[in-house]
Coordinates of C-alpha atoms in Angstrom, one line a residue:
X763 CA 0.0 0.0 0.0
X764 CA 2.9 2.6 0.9
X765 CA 4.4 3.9 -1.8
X766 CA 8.0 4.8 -1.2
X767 CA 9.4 8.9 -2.4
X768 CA 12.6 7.0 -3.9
X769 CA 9.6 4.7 -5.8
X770 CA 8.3 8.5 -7.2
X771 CA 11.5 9.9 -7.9
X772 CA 13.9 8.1 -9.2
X773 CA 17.4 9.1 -11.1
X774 CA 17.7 7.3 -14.4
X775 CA 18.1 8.4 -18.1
X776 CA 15.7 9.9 -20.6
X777 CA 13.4 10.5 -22.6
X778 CA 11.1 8.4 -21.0
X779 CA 10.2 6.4 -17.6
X780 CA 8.0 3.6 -19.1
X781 CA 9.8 3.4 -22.6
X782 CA 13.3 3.6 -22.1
X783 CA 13.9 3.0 -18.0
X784 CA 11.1 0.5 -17.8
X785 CA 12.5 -1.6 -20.8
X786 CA 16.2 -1.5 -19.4
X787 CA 15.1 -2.8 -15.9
X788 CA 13.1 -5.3 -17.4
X789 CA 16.1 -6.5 -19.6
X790 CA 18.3 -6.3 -16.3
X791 CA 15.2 -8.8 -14.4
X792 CA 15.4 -11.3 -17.3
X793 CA 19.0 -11.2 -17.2
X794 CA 19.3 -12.3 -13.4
X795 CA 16.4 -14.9 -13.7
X796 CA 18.6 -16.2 -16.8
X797 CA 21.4 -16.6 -14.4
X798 CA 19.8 -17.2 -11.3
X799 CA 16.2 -18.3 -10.9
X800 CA 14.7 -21.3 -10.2
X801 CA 13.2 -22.5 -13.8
X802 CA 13.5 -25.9 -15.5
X803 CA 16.7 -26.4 -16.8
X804 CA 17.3 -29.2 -19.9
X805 CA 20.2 -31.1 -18.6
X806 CA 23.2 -29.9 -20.3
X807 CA 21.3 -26.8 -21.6
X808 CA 22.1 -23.3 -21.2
X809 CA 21.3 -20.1 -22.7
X810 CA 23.5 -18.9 -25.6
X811 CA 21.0 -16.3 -27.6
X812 CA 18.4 -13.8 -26.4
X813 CA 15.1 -12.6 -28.1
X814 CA 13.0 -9.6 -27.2
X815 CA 9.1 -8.3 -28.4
X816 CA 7.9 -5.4 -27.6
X817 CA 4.5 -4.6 -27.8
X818 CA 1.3 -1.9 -27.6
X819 CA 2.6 1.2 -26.9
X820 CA 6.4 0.6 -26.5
X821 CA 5.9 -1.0 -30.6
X822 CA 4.4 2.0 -31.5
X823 CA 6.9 4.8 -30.3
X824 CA 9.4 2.9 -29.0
X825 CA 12.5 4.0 -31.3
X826 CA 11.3 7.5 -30.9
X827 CA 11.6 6.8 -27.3
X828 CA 14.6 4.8 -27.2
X829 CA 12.8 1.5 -26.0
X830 CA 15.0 -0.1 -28.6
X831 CA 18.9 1.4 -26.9
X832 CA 17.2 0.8 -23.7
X833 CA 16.7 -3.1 -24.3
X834 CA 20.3 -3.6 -25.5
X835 CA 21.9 -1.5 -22.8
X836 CA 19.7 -3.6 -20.3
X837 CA 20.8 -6.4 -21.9
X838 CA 24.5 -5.8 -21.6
X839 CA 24.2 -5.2 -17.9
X840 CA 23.7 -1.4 -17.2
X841 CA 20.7 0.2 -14.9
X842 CA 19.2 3.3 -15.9
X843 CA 21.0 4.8 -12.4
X844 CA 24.1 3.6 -13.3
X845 CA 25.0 3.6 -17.0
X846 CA 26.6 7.0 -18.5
X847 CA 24.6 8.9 -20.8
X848 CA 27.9 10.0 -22.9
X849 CA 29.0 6.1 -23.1
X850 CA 25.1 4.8 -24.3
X851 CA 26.5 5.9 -28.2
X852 CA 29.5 3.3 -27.9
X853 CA 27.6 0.6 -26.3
X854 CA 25.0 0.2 -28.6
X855 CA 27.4 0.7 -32.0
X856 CA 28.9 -2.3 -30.2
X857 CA 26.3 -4.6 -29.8
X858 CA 24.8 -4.0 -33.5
X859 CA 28.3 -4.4 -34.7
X860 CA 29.4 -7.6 -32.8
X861 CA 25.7 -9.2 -32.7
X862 CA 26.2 -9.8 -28.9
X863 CA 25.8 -8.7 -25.6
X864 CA 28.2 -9.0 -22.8
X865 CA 26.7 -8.3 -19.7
X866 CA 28.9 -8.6 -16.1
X867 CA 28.9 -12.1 -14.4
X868 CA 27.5 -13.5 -17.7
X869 CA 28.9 -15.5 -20.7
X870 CA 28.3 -13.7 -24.0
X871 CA 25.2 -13.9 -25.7
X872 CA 23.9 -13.7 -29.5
X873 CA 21.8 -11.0 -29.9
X874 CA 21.4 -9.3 -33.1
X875 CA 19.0 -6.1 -32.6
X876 CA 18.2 -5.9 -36.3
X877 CA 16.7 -9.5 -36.1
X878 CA 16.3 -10.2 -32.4
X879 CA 14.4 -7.4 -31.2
X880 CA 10.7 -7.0 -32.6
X881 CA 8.4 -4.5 -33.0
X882 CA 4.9 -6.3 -32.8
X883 CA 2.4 -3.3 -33.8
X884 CA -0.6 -5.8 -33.3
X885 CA -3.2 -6.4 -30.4
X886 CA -1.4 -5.1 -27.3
X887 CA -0.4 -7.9 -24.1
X888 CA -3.5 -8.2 -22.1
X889 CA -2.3 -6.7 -18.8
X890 CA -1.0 -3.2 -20.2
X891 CA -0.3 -0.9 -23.1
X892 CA 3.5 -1.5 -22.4
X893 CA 4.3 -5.0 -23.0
X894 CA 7.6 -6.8 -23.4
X895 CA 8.5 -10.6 -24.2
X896 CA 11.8 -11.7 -23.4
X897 CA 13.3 -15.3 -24.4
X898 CA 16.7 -17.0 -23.8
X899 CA 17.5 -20.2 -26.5
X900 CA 19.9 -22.1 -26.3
X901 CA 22.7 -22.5 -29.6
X902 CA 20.3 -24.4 -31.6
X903 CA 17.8 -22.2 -31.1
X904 CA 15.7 -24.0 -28.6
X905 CA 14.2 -21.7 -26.0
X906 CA 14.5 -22.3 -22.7
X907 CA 12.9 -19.6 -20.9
X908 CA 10.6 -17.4 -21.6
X909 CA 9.2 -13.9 -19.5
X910 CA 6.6 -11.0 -20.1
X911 CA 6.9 -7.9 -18.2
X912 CA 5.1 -4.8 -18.5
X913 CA 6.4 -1.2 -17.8
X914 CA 3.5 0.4 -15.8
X915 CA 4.7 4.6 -15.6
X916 CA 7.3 5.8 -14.0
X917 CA 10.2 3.4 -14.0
X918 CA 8.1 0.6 -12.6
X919 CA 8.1 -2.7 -14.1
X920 CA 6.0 -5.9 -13.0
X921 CA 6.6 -9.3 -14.4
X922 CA 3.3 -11.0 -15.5
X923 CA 3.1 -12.8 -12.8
X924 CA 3.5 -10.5 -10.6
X925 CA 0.4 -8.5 -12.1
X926 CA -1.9 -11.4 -12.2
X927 CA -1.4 -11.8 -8.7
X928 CA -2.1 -8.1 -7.2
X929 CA -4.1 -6.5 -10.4
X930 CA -3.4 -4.4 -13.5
X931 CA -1.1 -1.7 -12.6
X932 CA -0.2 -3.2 -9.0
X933 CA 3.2 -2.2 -8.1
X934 CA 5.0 -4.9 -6.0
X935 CA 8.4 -3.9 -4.2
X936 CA 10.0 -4.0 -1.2
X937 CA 8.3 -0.6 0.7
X938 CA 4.8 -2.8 0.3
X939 CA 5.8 -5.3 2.1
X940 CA 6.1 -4.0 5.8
X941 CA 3.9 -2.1 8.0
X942 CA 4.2 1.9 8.4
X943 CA 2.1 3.9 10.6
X944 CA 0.4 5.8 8.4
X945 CA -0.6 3.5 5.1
X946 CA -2.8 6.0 3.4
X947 CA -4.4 4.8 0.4
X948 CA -6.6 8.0 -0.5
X949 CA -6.3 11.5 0.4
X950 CA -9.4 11.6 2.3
X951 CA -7.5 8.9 4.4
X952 CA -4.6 10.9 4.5
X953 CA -6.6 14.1 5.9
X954 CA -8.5 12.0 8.6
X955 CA -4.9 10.6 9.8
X956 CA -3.5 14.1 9.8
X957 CA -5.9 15.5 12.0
X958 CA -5.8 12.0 14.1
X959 CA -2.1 12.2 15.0
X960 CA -1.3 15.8 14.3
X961 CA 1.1 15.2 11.5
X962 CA 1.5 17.1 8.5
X963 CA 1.3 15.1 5.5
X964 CA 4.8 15.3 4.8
X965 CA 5.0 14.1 8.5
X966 CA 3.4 10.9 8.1
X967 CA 5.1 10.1 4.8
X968 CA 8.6 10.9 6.7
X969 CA 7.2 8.1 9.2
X970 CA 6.2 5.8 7.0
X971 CA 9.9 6.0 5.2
X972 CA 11.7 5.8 8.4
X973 CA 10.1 2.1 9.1
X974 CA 13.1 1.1 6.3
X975 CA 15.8 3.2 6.4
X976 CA 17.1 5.2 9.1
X977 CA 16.1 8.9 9.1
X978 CA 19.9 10.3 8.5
X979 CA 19.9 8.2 4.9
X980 CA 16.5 9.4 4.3
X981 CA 18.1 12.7 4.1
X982 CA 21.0 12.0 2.3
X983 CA 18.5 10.3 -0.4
X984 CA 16.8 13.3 -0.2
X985 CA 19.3 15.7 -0.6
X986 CA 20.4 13.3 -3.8
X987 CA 17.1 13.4 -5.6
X988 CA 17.0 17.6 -5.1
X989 CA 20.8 17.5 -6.4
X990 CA 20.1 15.3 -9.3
X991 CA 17.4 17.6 -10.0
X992 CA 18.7 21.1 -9.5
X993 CA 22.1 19.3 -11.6
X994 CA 19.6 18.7 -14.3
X995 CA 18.0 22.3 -14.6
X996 CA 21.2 23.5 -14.7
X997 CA 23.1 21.5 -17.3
X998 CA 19.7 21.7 -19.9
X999 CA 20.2 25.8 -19.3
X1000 CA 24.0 26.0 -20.3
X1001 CA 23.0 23.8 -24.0
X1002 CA 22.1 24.7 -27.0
X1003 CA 22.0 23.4 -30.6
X1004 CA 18.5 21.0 -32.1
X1005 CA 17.0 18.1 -30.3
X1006 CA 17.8 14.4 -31.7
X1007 CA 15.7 12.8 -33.4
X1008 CA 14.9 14.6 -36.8
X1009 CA 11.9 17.2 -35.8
X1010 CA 14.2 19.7 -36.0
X1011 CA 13.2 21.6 -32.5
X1012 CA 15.9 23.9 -31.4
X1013 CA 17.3 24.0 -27.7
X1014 CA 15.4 27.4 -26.0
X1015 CA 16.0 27.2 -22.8
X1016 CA 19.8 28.6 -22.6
X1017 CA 18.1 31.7 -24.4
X1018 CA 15.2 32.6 -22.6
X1019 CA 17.7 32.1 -19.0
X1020 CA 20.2 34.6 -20.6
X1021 CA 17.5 37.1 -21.6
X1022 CA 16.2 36.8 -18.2
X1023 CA 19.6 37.6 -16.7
X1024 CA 20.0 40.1 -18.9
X1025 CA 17.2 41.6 -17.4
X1026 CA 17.4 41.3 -13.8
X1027 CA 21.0 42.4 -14.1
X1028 CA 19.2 45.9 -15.7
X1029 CA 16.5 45.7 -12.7
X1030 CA 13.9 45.4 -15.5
X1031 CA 10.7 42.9 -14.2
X1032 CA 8.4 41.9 -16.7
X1033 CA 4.5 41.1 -15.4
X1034 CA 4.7 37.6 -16.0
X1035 CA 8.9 37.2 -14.6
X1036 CA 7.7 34.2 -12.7
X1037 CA 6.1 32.2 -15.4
X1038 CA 9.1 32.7 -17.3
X1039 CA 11.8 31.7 -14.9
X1040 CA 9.3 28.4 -14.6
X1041 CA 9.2 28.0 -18.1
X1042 CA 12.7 28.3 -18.2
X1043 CA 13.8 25.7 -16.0
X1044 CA 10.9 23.5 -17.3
X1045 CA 12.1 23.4 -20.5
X1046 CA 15.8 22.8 -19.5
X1047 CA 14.7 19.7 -18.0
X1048 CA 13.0 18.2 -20.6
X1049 CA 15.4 19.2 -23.5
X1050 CA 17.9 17.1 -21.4
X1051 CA 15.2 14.3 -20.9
X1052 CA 14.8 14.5 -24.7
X1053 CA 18.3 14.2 -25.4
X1054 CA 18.9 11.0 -23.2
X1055 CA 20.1 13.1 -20.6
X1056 CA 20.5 12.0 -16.8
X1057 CA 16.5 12.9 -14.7
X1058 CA 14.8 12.0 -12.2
X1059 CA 11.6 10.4 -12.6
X1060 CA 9.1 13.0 -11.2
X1061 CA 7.0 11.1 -11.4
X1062 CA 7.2 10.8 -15.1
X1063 CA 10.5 11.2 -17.4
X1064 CA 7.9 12.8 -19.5
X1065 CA 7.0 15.2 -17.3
X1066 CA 9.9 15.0 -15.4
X1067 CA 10.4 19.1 -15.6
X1068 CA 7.6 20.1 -13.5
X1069 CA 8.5 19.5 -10.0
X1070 CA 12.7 20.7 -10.8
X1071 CA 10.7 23.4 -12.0
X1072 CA 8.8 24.6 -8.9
X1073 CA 11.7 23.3 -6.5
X1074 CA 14.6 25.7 -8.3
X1075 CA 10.9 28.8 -8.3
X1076 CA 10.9 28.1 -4.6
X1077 CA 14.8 28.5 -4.5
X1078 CA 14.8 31.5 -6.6
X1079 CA 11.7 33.4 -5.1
X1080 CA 12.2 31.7 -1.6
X1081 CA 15.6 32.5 -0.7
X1082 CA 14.7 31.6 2.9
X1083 CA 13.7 28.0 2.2
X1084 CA 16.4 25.4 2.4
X1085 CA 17.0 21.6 2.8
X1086 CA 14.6 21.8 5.5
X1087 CA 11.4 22.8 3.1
X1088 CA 13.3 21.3 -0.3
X1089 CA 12.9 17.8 1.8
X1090 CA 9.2 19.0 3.2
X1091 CA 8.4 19.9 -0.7
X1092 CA 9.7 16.3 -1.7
X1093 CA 7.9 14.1 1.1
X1094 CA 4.8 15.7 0.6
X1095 CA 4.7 15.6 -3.1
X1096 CA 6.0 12.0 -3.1
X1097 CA 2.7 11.4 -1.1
X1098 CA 0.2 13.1 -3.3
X1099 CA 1.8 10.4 -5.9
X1100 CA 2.0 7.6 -4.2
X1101 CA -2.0 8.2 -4.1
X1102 CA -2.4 9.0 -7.4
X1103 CA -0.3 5.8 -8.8
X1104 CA -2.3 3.7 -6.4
X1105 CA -6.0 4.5 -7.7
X1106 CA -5.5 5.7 -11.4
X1107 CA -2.3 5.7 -13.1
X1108 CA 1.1 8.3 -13.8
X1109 CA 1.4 6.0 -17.1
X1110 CA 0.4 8.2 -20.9
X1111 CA 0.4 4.6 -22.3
X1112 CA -3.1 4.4 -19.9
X1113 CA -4.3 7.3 -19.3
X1114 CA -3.3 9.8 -21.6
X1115 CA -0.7 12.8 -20.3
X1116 CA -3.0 13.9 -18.0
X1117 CA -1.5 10.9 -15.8
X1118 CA 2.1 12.4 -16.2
X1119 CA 2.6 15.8 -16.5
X1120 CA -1.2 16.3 -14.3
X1121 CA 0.0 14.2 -11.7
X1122 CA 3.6 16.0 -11.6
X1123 CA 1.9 19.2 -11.3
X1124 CA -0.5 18.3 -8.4
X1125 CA 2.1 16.8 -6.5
X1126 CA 4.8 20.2 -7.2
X1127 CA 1.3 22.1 -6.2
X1128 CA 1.1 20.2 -2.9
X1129 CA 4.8 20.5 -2.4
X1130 CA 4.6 24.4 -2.3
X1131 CA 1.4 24.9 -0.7
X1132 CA 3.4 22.7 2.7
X1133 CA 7.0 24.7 2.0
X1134 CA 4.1 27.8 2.2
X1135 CA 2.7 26.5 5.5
X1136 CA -0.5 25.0 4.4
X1137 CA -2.5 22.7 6.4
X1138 CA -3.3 19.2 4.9
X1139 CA -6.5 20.7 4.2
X1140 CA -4.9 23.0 1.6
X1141 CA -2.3 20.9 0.5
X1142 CA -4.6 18.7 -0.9
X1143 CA -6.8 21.5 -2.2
X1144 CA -3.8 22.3 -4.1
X1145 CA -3.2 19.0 -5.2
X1146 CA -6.7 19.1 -6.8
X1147 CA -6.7 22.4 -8.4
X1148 CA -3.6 21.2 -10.3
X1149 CA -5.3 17.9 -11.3
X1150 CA -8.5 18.7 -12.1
X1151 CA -7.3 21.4 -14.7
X1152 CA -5.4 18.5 -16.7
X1153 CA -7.8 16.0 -16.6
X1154 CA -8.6 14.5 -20.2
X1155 CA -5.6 15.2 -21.8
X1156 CA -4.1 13.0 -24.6
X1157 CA -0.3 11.9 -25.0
X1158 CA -0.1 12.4 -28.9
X1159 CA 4.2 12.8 -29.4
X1160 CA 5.0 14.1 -32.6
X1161 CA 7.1 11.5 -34.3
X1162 CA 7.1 9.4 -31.2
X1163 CA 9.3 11.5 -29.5
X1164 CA 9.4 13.5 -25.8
X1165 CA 9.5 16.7 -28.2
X1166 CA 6.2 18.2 -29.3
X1167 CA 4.0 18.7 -27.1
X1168 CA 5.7 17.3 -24.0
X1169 CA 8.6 20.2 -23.6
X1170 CA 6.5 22.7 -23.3
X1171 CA 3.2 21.0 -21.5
X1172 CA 5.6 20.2 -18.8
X1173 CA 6.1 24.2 -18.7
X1174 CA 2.0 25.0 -18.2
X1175 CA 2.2 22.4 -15.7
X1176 CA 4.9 23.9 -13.8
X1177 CA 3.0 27.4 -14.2
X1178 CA -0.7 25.6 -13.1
X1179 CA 1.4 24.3 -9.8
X1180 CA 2.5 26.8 -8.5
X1181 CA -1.0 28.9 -9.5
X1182 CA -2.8 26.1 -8.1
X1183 CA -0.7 26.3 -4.4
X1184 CA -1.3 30.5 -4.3
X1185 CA -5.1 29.8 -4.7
X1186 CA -4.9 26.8 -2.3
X1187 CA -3.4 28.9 0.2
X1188 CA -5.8 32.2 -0.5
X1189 CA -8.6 29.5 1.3
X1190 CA -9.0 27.2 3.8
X1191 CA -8.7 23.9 2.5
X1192 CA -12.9 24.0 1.5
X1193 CA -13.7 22.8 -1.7
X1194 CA -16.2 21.1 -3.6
X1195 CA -14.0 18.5 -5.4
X1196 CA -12.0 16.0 -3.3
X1197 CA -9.0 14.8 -4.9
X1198 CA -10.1 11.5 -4.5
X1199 CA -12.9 12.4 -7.1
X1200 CA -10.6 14.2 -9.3
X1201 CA -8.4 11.3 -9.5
X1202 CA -11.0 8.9 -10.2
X1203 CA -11.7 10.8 -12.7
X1204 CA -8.9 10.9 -14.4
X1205 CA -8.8 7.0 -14.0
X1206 CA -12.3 6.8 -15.5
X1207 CA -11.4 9.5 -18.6
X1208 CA -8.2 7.6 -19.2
X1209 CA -10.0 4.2 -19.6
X1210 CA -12.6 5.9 -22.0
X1211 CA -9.4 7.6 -23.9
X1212 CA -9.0 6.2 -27.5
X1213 CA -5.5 4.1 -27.7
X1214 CA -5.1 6.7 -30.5
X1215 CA -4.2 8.9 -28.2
X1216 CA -2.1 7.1 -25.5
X1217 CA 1.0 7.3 -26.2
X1218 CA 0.9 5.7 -29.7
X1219 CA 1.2 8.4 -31.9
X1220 CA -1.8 7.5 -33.7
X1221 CA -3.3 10.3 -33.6
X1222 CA -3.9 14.2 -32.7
X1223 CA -0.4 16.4 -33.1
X1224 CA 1.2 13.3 -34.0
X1225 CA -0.8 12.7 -37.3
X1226 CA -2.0 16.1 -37.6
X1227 CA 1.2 18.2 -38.1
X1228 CA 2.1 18.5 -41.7
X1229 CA 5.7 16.6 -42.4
X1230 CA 8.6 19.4 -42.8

């Protein structure tokens, strides 16, 4: 039921959570059941080739997305926390050169991407839009062992089994296991125990994380994620140049930061200076994401701009808030969508982007509204206000890529956050919309949602923007 803020936000690669860092942890699962797991073995058998399908959604976009690098490079034994973005070049020339993979504590095997990794563009896998097969055969071509796994939003990956057991979207690791004080499953739970124990919300999600780690690493984790973050914003406003790819979209980010310096440095503030420094870091973000940069999953890679967005605002316009409120910010946050994941979905292959870069900007809205000293009335109001104002809207990427329209939704979101926190904060937590509704909403919406436009670039921009 609790869902950890390292499960939320994790550091990985872009341009996308459940097409590129999804795939790669999958490959990196089948590898150690390969090696290690209990499955029958034909005496004198062992696994000399590898084969992998993917299917639905990843078929559909996935080479815009990278699902295809992602696969190899899980394959030949790197993590998406691990593996160097300036190295991801070399390693794959290699494998589609040599027509093997040579993963650590392994003995090398055949795999030739051209004819070993499919692209089925049929019916989807029953359990979710982003399906993957993965087989090992022996030399002759026998297969010995055979997996599915599907790559549910947000870095998550569940093996079929897995699924079956605890539902469609379930996610099943290690922080659901043991017991926590405060296992909210809805906000409307989350209030009730707030006014119960006399915790913030950010409170009872520090308790909760404290029942597996000690509260010193909980920090340093912490203080990790916010560094990885505020790295990110940084490094995607110091580049320039066009995004991979072929769209031909140019870097803006760099620009728009130095004529914003230019004009702070002259005194000169423009109505809107705000919206453009949140624009600004925004974009940076996910011009890196787009470029296979090093994120953090927040909780999206697709919309992985919104809360280093409203955490580098709060820095800028906040001078007085520090680790103490960066770490408030990320707790409660983290619990807004650990609620979300748990009764709809953070995945654009089910439920449009409504589910990624609305669920980022309700959980940077609720992050702001606590580091502003709301109550958990208003944090949650917050949450809503965000939320509500994205629900029903499609994932259509131009080309299949994190490009058009993702950079620059991720912007509006990080703009509807932080508007959504000041009108939050302007009441007292009363409203007419609980965010329990608003989320089953966007549940119900994203099951109604045409598979056109889910993250298959079937249809609107993607089919609808005439070929330069």
């Amino acid at each position: 039921m609790f869902l950890s803020v390292f499960d939320l936000y994790k550091i990985g690669i872009g341009p996308s959570s459940s097409h590129t860092m999804g795939p790669m942890t999958a490959a990196a699962r089948f590898l150690a059941e390969v090696r290690d797991g209990d499955w029958p073995r034909p005496r004198g058998a062992s696994a000399g080739a590898l084969r992998v399908t993917l299917h639905g959604s990843l078929a559909f976009t996935g080479v815009g997305h990278a699902s295809d690098r992602a696969v190899i490079l899980g394959l030949s034994g790197f993590t998406p926390a691990a593996v160097d973005p300036d190295r991801i070049d070399a390693i794959v020339a290699a494998v589609r050169e040599s027509g093997e993979v040579r993963p650590d504590g392994h003995p090398p095997y055949t795999f030739r991407p051209d004819r070993d990794l499919v692209l089925d563009r049929g019916r989807p896998l029953p359990g979710h839009a982003n399906g993957m097969t993965f087989e090992a055969l022996d030399r002759q071509g026998a297969m010995l062992l055979r997996r599915v796994y599907y790559s549910i939003g947000g870095g998550f990956v569940v093996s079929e089994e897995e699924q079956q057991r605890a539902g469609t979207g379930a996610v099943l690791d290690a922080s659901d296991a043991g017991s926590v004080p405060h296992p909210f499953r809805t906000a409307a739970e989350a209030l009730l125990m707030a006014r119960t124990s006399g915790l913030s919300i950010a409170g009872m999600q520090r308790a909760n994380e404290i029942v597996a780690i000690p509260e010193r690493e909980l920090d340093q984790r912490l203080d990790a994620i916010a560094q990885a973050m505020e790295a990110c914003v940084q490094r995607g406003l110091r580049q320039d140049g066009v995004l991979p790819g072929g769209l031909g979209v140019r870097r803006r980010a760099k620009g728009i930061h130095e004529r914003l310096e230019r004009d702070a440095a002259r005194n000169v503030f423009q109505p809107l200076l705000a919206n453009d420094w949140l624009s600004a870091f925004a974009i940076a973000v996910n011009e890196e994401n787009a470029c296979g940069g090093r994120v953090v999953t927040a909780p999206t890679n697709g919309a992985a701009g919104v809360v280093p967005a409203v955490l580098a605002y709060m820095r800028r316009f906040h001078p007085e808030a520090g680790r103490r409120e960066t770490h408030l910010f990320l707790l409660t946050s983290a619990a807004i969508g650990g609620i979300i994941k748990r009764n709809a979905s953070i995945s654009g292959a089910e439920v449009g982007c409504q589910g990624e870069v609305g669920s980022a900007s309700a959980m940077a809205a609720a992050g702001l509204a606590a580091v502003m000293g709301g109550t958990p009335e208003q944090v949650e109001n917050a949450a809503e206000i965000a939320l509500e104002h994205h629900l029903g809207m499609t994932c259509d990427p131009v080309g299949g890529l994190v490009q058009i329209p993702c950079i620059e939704r991720n912007a509006f979101g990080a703009v509807k956050a932080v508007t959504a926190a000041s009108l939050a904060m302007k009441g007292e937590g009363l409203h007419v919309v609980p965010l329990d509704v608003c989320i089953e909403t966007m549940r119900q919406t994203g099951r109604d949602m045409d598979n056109r436009y889910k993250e298959t670039s079937l249809g609107g921009l993607a089919v609808n923007l005439p070929e330069c």
